[in-house]
Amino acid sequence: MDLSVPRRHGDVSVRLIRNRDARVLQQQLIDNRAWLKRWEATSPDGPVSFDMRLGIRRLLQQFRDGSGLPLVMLWDDEVAGQLNVWGVSRGSLASATIGYWVAEEYAGRNITTIGVAMATDLCLRELNMHRIEICIRPENHASLRVVEKLGFRYEGLRRKYIHIDGDWRDHYSFALVREDVPHGVLDRWVRGQVPPDAARVPPSDRI
């Protein structure tokens, strides 16, 4: 299986990150600082140096080790953002978590929705994973729309779960398992067969 070959749906595609993506991704992160800062992972130990080339090398090493799958999302073959499958666990758990960002100029084009659907299908159908999770801050309404549109199932509130934008933040947890989508996440979304309330957060958990 060649993961460098893009998986495509219309104008949107995903492929394995490349070392030569460093320049465009770093520039997008700089240009979109105000757009992305609120959702960026940070370190409780203080600021860390930012080197996209080194970051990509580390991500690709994780891919070779089988612990991650770093992808870029593209619009009409132009890099629009990044999608990272991390925390890959094999064996009896066979699960992973997806995180992502898209540049502001590409927002509103369903790039993230389609990218997450294709990445989830890739994990469940080609990489033989069983469960994919997405954790989202309650304030991140754009990301919540992604899991609503794709029918990720709400699984609970995780208090002070990830260090984001300088502090430990609460997150909602959503997931899909292979049995939920026997024909694939993207196919279910395209056919309009997504369960309407799967991602609904109960009133008791709303923040």
PDB file of C-alpha atoms in Angstrom:
ATOM      1  CA  MET A   1       0.000   0.000   0.000  1.00  0.00           C
ATOM      2  CA  ASP A   2       1.521   3.313  -1.114  1.00  0.00           C
ATOM      3  CA  LEU A   3       0.361   6.023   1.309  1.00  0.00           C
ATOM      4  CA  SER A   4       2.155   8.704  -0.703  1.00  0.00           C
ATOM      5  CA  VAL A   5      -0.539   8.331  -3.384  1.00  0.00           C
ATOM      6  CA  PRO A   6      -3.348  10.798  -2.588  1.00  0.00           C
ATOM      7  CA  ARG A   7      -6.809   9.560  -1.669  1.00  0.00           C
ATOM      8  CA  ARG A   8      -9.183  11.892  -3.489  1.00  0.00           C
ATOM      9  CA  HIS A   9     -12.815  12.987  -3.456  1.00  0.00           C
ATOM     10  CA  GLY A  10     -13.637  15.837  -5.793  1.00  0.00           C
ATOM     11  CA  ASP A  11     -11.252  18.740  -5.197  1.00  0.00           C
ATOM     12  CA  VAL A  12     -10.142  17.364  -1.809  1.00  0.00           C
ATOM     13  CA  SER A  13      -7.371  14.853  -1.258  1.00  0.00           C
ATOM     14  CA  VAL A  14      -5.143  13.568   1.542  1.00  0.00           C
ATOM     15  CA  ARG A  15      -1.666  12.092   1.302  1.00  0.00           C
ATOM     16  CA  LEU A  16       1.327  11.282   3.470  1.00  0.00           C
ATOM     17  CA  ILE A  17       3.225  14.385   4.559  1.00  0.00           C
ATOM     18  CA  ARG A  18       6.527  15.037   2.761  1.00  0.00           C
ATOM     19  CA  ASN A  19       9.693  16.806   3.862  1.00  0.00           C
ATOM     20  CA  ARG A  20       9.181  19.376   1.132  1.00  0.00           C
ATOM     21  CA  ASP A  21       5.814  20.341   2.661  1.00  0.00           C
ATOM     22  CA  ALA A  22       7.691  22.059   5.494  1.00  0.00           C
ATOM     23  CA  ARG A  23       7.942  25.484   3.860  1.00  0.00           C
ATOM     24  CA  VAL A  24       4.276  25.856   2.923  1.00  0.00           C
ATOM     25  CA  LEU A  25       3.012  24.415   6.206  1.00  0.00           C
ATOM     26  CA  GLN A  26       5.252  26.654   8.296  1.00  0.00           C
ATOM     27  CA  GLN A  27       4.156  29.717   6.326  1.00  0.00           C
ATOM     28  CA  GLN A  28       0.498  28.757   6.760  1.00  0.00           C
ATOM     29  CA  LEU A  29       0.957  28.401  10.518  1.00  0.00           C
ATOM     30  CA  ILE A  30       2.561  31.848  10.641  1.00  0.00           C
ATOM     31  CA  ASP A  31      -0.086  33.470   8.413  1.00  0.00           C
ATOM     32  CA  ASN A  32      -2.929  31.795  10.314  1.00  0.00           C
ATOM     33  CA  ARG A  33      -1.609  32.416  13.822  1.00  0.00           C
ATOM     34  CA  ALA A  34      -4.690  34.338  14.976  1.00  0.00           C
ATOM     35  CA  TRP A  35      -6.998  31.763  13.343  1.00  0.00           C
ATOM     36  CA  LEU A  36      -5.301  28.712  14.903  1.00  0.00           C
ATOM     37  CA  LYS A  37      -3.746  29.866  18.186  1.00  0.00           C
ATOM     38  CA  ARG A  38      -6.851  29.175  20.281  1.00  0.00           C
ATOM     39  CA  TRP A  39      -6.793  25.494  19.266  1.00  0.00           C
ATOM     40  CA  GLU A  40      -3.039  24.798  19.230  1.00  0.00           C
ATOM     41  CA  ALA A  41      -1.539  22.188  21.526  1.00  0.00           C
ATOM     42  CA  THR A  42       1.013  23.665  23.936  1.00  0.00           C
ATOM     43  CA  SER A  43       3.355  22.316  26.601  1.00  0.00           C
ATOM     44  CA  PRO A  44       2.805  22.724  30.345  1.00  0.00           C
ATOM     45  CA  ASP A  45       6.612  22.859  30.658  1.00  0.00           C
ATOM     46  CA  GLY A  46       6.763  26.151  28.755  1.00  0.00           C
ATOM     47  CA  PRO A  47       7.409  27.323  25.185  1.00  0.00           C
ATOM     48  CA  VAL A  48       9.084  24.930  22.779  1.00  0.00           C
ATOM     49  CA  SER A  49      11.007  25.796  19.632  1.00  0.00           C
ATOM     50  CA  PHE A  50       9.084  25.518  16.378  1.00  0.00           C
ATOM     51  CA  ASP A  51      10.877  23.845  13.471  1.00  0.00           C
ATOM     52  CA  MET A  52       8.523  22.393  10.856  1.00  0.00           C
ATOM     53  CA  ARG A  53      11.294  20.471   9.067  1.00  0.00           C
ATOM     54  CA  LEU A  54      12.297  18.748  12.294  1.00  0.00           C
ATOM     55  CA  GLY A  55       8.625  18.193  13.151  1.00  0.00           C
ATOM     56  CA  ILE A  56       7.968  16.476   9.832  1.00  0.00           C
ATOM     57  CA  ARG A  57      11.029  14.259  10.242  1.00  0.00           C
ATOM     58  CA  ARG A  58       9.723  13.175  13.645  1.00  0.00           C
ATOM     59  CA  LEU A  59       6.241  12.535  12.270  1.00  0.00           C
ATOM     60  CA  LEU A  60       7.632  10.435   9.437  1.00  0.00           C
ATOM     61  CA  GLN A  61       9.714   8.453  11.928  1.00  0.00           C
ATOM     62  CA  GLN A  62       6.539   7.781  13.919  1.00  0.00           C
ATOM     63  CA  PHE A  63       4.929   6.604  10.679  1.00  0.00           C
ATOM     64  CA  ARG A  64       7.826   4.232  10.022  1.00  0.00           C
ATOM     65  CA  ASP A  65       7.561   2.991  13.610  1.00  0.00           C
ATOM     66  CA  GLY A  66       3.826   2.382  13.167  1.00  0.00           C
ATOM     67  CA  SER A  67       2.795   4.831  15.900  1.00  0.00           C
ATOM     68  CA  GLY A  68       1.343   7.570  13.692  1.00  0.00           C
ATOM     69  CA  LEU A  69       0.063   8.555  10.272  1.00  0.00           C
ATOM     70  CA  PRO A  70       0.854  12.184   9.329  1.00  0.00           C
ATOM     71  CA  LEU A  71      -1.156  13.497   6.390  1.00  0.00           C
ATOM     72  CA  VAL A  72      -1.724  16.768   4.586  1.00  0.00           C
ATOM     73  CA  MET A  73      -5.112  17.854   3.274  1.00  0.00           C
ATOM     74  CA  LEU A  74      -5.163  19.393  -0.198  1.00  0.00           C
ATOM     75  CA  TRP A  75      -7.624  21.502  -2.166  1.00  0.00           C
ATOM     76  CA  ASP A  76      -7.123  21.238  -5.925  1.00  0.00           C
ATOM     77  CA  ASP A  77      -3.657  19.800  -5.159  1.00  0.00           C
ATOM     78  CA  GLU A  78      -2.668  22.810  -3.016  1.00  0.00           C
ATOM     79  CA  VAL A  79      -1.814  22.142   0.640  1.00  0.00           C
ATOM     80  CA  ALA A  80      -4.715  23.435   2.756  1.00  0.00           C
ATOM     81  CA  GLY A  81      -3.880  21.982   6.176  1.00  0.00           C
ATOM     82  CA  GLN A  82      -2.589  19.087   8.192  1.00  0.00           C
ATOM     83  CA  LEU A  83      -4.218  15.956   9.618  1.00  0.00           C
ATOM     84  CA  ASN A  84      -2.373  13.729  12.051  1.00  0.00           C
ATOM     85  CA  VAL A  85      -3.370  10.247  13.196  1.00  0.00           C
ATOM     86  CA  TRP A  86      -1.588   9.796  16.510  1.00  0.00           C
ATOM     87  CA  GLY A  87      -1.541   7.523  19.516  1.00  0.00           C
ATOM     88  CA  VAL A  88      -1.806   4.449  17.313  1.00  0.00           C
ATOM     89  CA  SER A  89      -2.286   1.322  19.382  1.00  0.00           C
ATOM     90  CA  ARG A  90      -2.199  -2.103  17.794  1.00  0.00           C
ATOM     91  CA  GLY A  91      -3.134  -5.496  19.144  1.00  0.00           C
ATOM     92  CA  SER A  92      -6.266  -5.852  21.241  1.00  0.00           C
ATOM     93  CA  LEU A  93      -7.028  -2.097  21.179  1.00  0.00           C
ATOM     94  CA  ALA A  94      -6.333  -1.272  17.491  1.00  0.00           C
ATOM     95  CA  SER A  95      -7.219   2.386  17.874  1.00  0.00           C
ATOM     96  CA  ALA A  96      -5.939   5.888  17.176  1.00  0.00           C
ATOM     97  CA  THR A  97      -6.857   9.558  17.543  1.00  0.00           C
ATOM     98  CA  ILE A  98      -7.210  12.160  14.789  1.00  0.00           C
ATOM     99  CA  GLY A  99      -6.237  15.822  15.055  1.00  0.00           C
ATOM    100  CA  TYR A 100      -6.268  18.433  12.286  1.00  0.00           C
ATOM    101  CA  TRP A 101      -6.135  22.067  11.230  1.00  0.00           C
ATOM    102  CA  VAL A 102      -6.980  23.911   8.022  1.00  0.00           C
ATOM    103  CA  ALA A 103      -5.848  27.365   6.877  1.00  0.00           C
ATOM    104  CA  GLU A 104      -8.490  30.085   7.167  1.00  0.00           C
ATOM    105  CA  GLU A 105      -8.529  30.790   3.425  1.00  0.00           C
ATOM    106  CA  TYR A 106      -9.724  27.207   2.833  1.00  0.00           C
ATOM    107  CA  ALA A 107     -12.415  27.173   5.527  1.00  0.00           C
ATOM    108  CA  GLY A 108     -16.022  26.498   4.525  1.00  0.00           C
ATOM    109  CA  ARG A 109     -15.227  24.121   1.644  1.00  0.00           C
ATOM    110  CA  ASN A 110     -15.789  20.803   3.478  1.00  0.00           C
ATOM    111  CA  ILE A 111     -12.051  20.103   3.251  1.00  0.00           C
ATOM    112  CA  THR A 112     -11.789  19.009   6.871  1.00  0.00           C
ATOM    113  CA  THR A 113     -14.991  16.956   6.732  1.00  0.00           C
ATOM    114  CA  ILE A 114     -13.877  15.069   3.630  1.00  0.00           C
ATOM    115  CA  GLY A 115     -10.272  14.817   4.849  1.00  0.00           C
ATOM    116  CA  VAL A 116     -11.332  13.319   8.191  1.00  0.00           C
ATOM    117  CA  ALA A 117     -13.688  10.903   6.404  1.00  0.00           C
ATOM    118  CA  MET A 118     -10.959   9.705   4.039  1.00  0.00           C
ATOM    119  CA  ALA A 119      -8.374   9.431   6.823  1.00  0.00           C
ATOM    120  CA  THR A 120     -10.787   7.448   8.994  1.00  0.00           C
ATOM    121  CA  ASP A 121     -11.586   5.118   6.100  1.00  0.00           C
ATOM    122  CA  LEU A 122      -7.873   4.693   5.465  1.00  0.00           C
ATOM    123  CA  CYS A 123      -7.302   3.712   9.095  1.00  0.00           C
ATOM    124  CA  LEU A 124     -10.298   1.393   9.447  1.00  0.00           C
ATOM    125  CA  ARG A 125     -10.214  -0.260   6.041  1.00  0.00           C
ATOM    126  CA  GLU A 126      -6.587  -0.215   4.874  1.00  0.00           C
ATOM    127  CA  LEU A 127      -4.574  -0.081   8.100  1.00  0.00           C
ATOM    128  CA  ASN A 128      -6.879  -2.540   9.917  1.00  0.00           C
ATOM    129  CA  MET A 129      -7.637  -0.323  12.896  1.00  0.00           C
ATOM    130  CA  HIS A 130     -10.863  -0.835  14.838  1.00  0.00           C
ATOM    131  CA  ARG A 131     -11.596   2.511  16.517  1.00  0.00           C
ATOM    132  CA  ILE A 132     -10.878   6.146  15.645  1.00  0.00           C
ATOM    133  CA  GLU A 133     -11.374   8.932  18.175  1.00  0.00           C
ATOM    134  CA  ILE A 134     -11.576  12.714  17.830  1.00  0.00           C
ATOM    135  CA  CYS A 135     -11.402  14.975  20.896  1.00  0.00           C
ATOM    136  CA  ILE A 136     -12.711  18.538  20.528  1.00  0.00           C
ATOM    137  CA  ARG A 137     -12.868  21.559  22.789  1.00  0.00           C
ATOM    138  CA  PRO A 138     -16.505  22.499  23.538  1.00  0.00           C
ATOM    139  CA  GLU A 139     -15.844  26.002  22.176  1.00  0.00           C
ATOM    140  CA  ASN A 140     -14.622  24.740  18.786  1.00  0.00           C
ATOM    141  CA  HIS A 141     -17.916  24.868  16.908  1.00  0.00           C
ATOM    142  CA  ALA A 142     -16.329  24.324  13.470  1.00  0.00           C
ATOM    143  CA  SER A 143     -14.767  21.041  14.582  1.00  0.00           C
ATOM    144  CA  LEU A 144     -17.981  19.979  16.287  1.00  0.00           C
ATOM    145  CA  ARG A 145     -19.733  20.413  12.942  1.00  0.00           C
ATOM    146  CA  VAL A 146     -17.243  17.984  11.367  1.00  0.00           C
ATOM    147  CA  VAL A 147     -18.119  15.140  13.746  1.00  0.00           C
ATOM    148  CA  GLU A 148     -21.832  15.984  13.465  1.00  0.00           C
ATOM    149  CA  LYS A 149     -21.725  15.785   9.672  1.00  0.00           C
ATOM    150  CA  LEU A 150     -19.794  12.497   9.720  1.00  0.00           C
ATOM    151  CA  GLY A 151     -21.804  10.887  12.517  1.00  0.00           C
ATOM    152  CA  PHE A 152     -19.006  10.285  15.001  1.00  0.00           C
ATOM    153  CA  ARG A 153     -20.629   9.008  18.192  1.00  0.00           C
ATOM    154  CA  TYR A 154     -20.382  11.145  21.325  1.00  0.00           C
ATOM    155  CA  GLU A 155     -18.617   9.218  24.091  1.00  0.00           C
ATOM    156  CA  GLY A 156     -18.167  11.667  26.936  1.00  0.00           C
ATOM    157  CA  LEU A 157     -16.575  14.734  28.503  1.00  0.00           C
ATOM    158  CA  ARG A 158     -12.875  14.589  29.373  1.00  0.00           C
ATOM    159  CA  ARG A 159     -11.961  17.158  32.003  1.00  0.00           C
ATOM    160  CA  LYS A 160      -8.655  19.052  31.646  1.00  0.00           C
ATOM    161  CA  TYR A 161      -7.664  16.559  28.955  1.00  0.00           C
ATOM    162  CA  ILE A 162      -5.139  18.281  26.650  1.00  0.00           C
ATOM    163  CA  HIS A 163      -2.894  21.317  27.148  1.00  0.00           C
ATOM    164  CA  ILE A 164      -4.188  23.809  24.566  1.00  0.00           C
ATOM    165  CA  ASP A 165      -3.358  27.512  24.164  1.00  0.00           C
ATOM    166  CA  GLY A 166      -1.538  27.651  27.479  1.00  0.00           C
ATOM    167  CA  ASP A 167      -3.790  25.671  29.821  1.00  0.00           C
ATOM    168  CA  TRP A 168      -5.407  22.268  30.420  1.00  0.00           C
ATOM    169  CA  ARG A 169      -8.710  22.247  28.509  1.00  0.00           C
ATOM    170  CA  ASP A 170     -11.862  20.163  28.679  1.00  0.00           C
ATOM    171  CA  HIS A 171     -12.663  18.119  25.570  1.00  0.00           C
ATOM    172  CA  TYR A 172     -15.604  16.225  24.183  1.00  0.00           C
ATOM    173  CA  SER A 173     -14.747  12.742  22.938  1.00  0.00           C
ATOM    174  CA  PHE A 174     -16.249  11.269  19.741  1.00  0.00           C
ATOM    175  CA  ALA A 175     -15.456   7.942  18.071  1.00  0.00           C
ATOM    176  CA  LEU A 176     -16.320   5.463  15.344  1.00  0.00           C
ATOM    177  CA  VAL A 177     -15.589   1.749  15.181  1.00  0.00           C
ATOM    178  CA  ARG A 178     -15.368  -0.315  12.028  1.00  0.00           C
ATOM    179  CA  GLU A 179     -18.787  -1.896  12.588  1.00  0.00           C
ATOM    180  CA  ASP A 180     -20.407   1.572  12.564  1.00  0.00           C
ATOM    181  CA  VAL A 181     -19.395   2.195   8.960  1.00  0.00           C
ATOM    182  CA  PRO A 182     -19.235  -1.098   7.019  1.00  0.00           C
ATOM    183  CA  HIS A 183     -19.155   0.781   3.695  1.00  0.00           C
ATOM    184  CA  GLY A 184     -16.947   3.619   4.889  1.00  0.00           C
ATOM    185  CA  VAL A 185     -17.375   7.029   6.503  1.00  0.00           C
ATOM    186  CA  LEU A 186     -17.127   8.973   3.256  1.00  0.00           C
ATOM    187  CA  ASP A 187     -19.631   6.728   1.476  1.00  0.00           C
ATOM    188  CA  ARG A 188     -22.137   7.084   4.327  1.00  0.00           C
ATOM    189  CA  TRP A 189     -21.802  10.886   4.303  1.00  0.00           C
ATOM    190  CA  VAL A 190     -22.079  11.168   0.509  1.00  0.00           C
ATOM    191  CA  ARG A 191     -25.204   8.982   0.534  1.00  0.00           C
ATOM    192  CA  GLY A 192     -26.811  11.093   3.250  1.00  0.00           C
ATOM    193  CA  GLN A 193     -27.065   8.126   5.619  1.00  0.00           C
ATOM    194  CA  VAL A 194     -25.359   9.650   8.669  1.00  0.00           C
ATOM    195  CA  PRO A 195     -27.362   9.138  11.903  1.00  0.00           C
ATOM    196  CA  PRO A 196     -28.680  12.616  12.757  1.00  0.00           C
ATOM    197  CA  ASP A 197     -28.039  12.587  16.521  1.00  0.00           C
ATOM    198  CA  ALA A 198     -24.916  10.448  16.911  1.00  0.00           C
ATOM    199  CA  ALA A 199     -22.695  13.383  17.907  1.00  0.00           C
ATOM    200  CA  ARG A 200     -25.276  15.099  20.109  1.00  0.00           C
ATOM    201  CA  VAL A 201     -23.819  16.196  23.446  1.00  0.00           C
ATOM    202  CA  PRO A 202     -26.266  15.565  26.309  1.00  0.00           C
ATOM    203  CA  PRO A 203     -27.323  18.610  28.348  1.00  0.00           C
ATOM    204  CA  SER A 204     -25.520  17.283  31.416  1.00  0.00           C
ATOM    205  CA  ASP A 205     -22.147  17.535  29.597  1.00  0.00           C
ATOM    206  CA  ARG A 206     -22.616  20.848  27.817  1.00  0.00           C
ATOM    207  CA  ILE A 207     -20.170  23.586  28.742  1.00  0.00           C
TER     208      ILE A 207
END
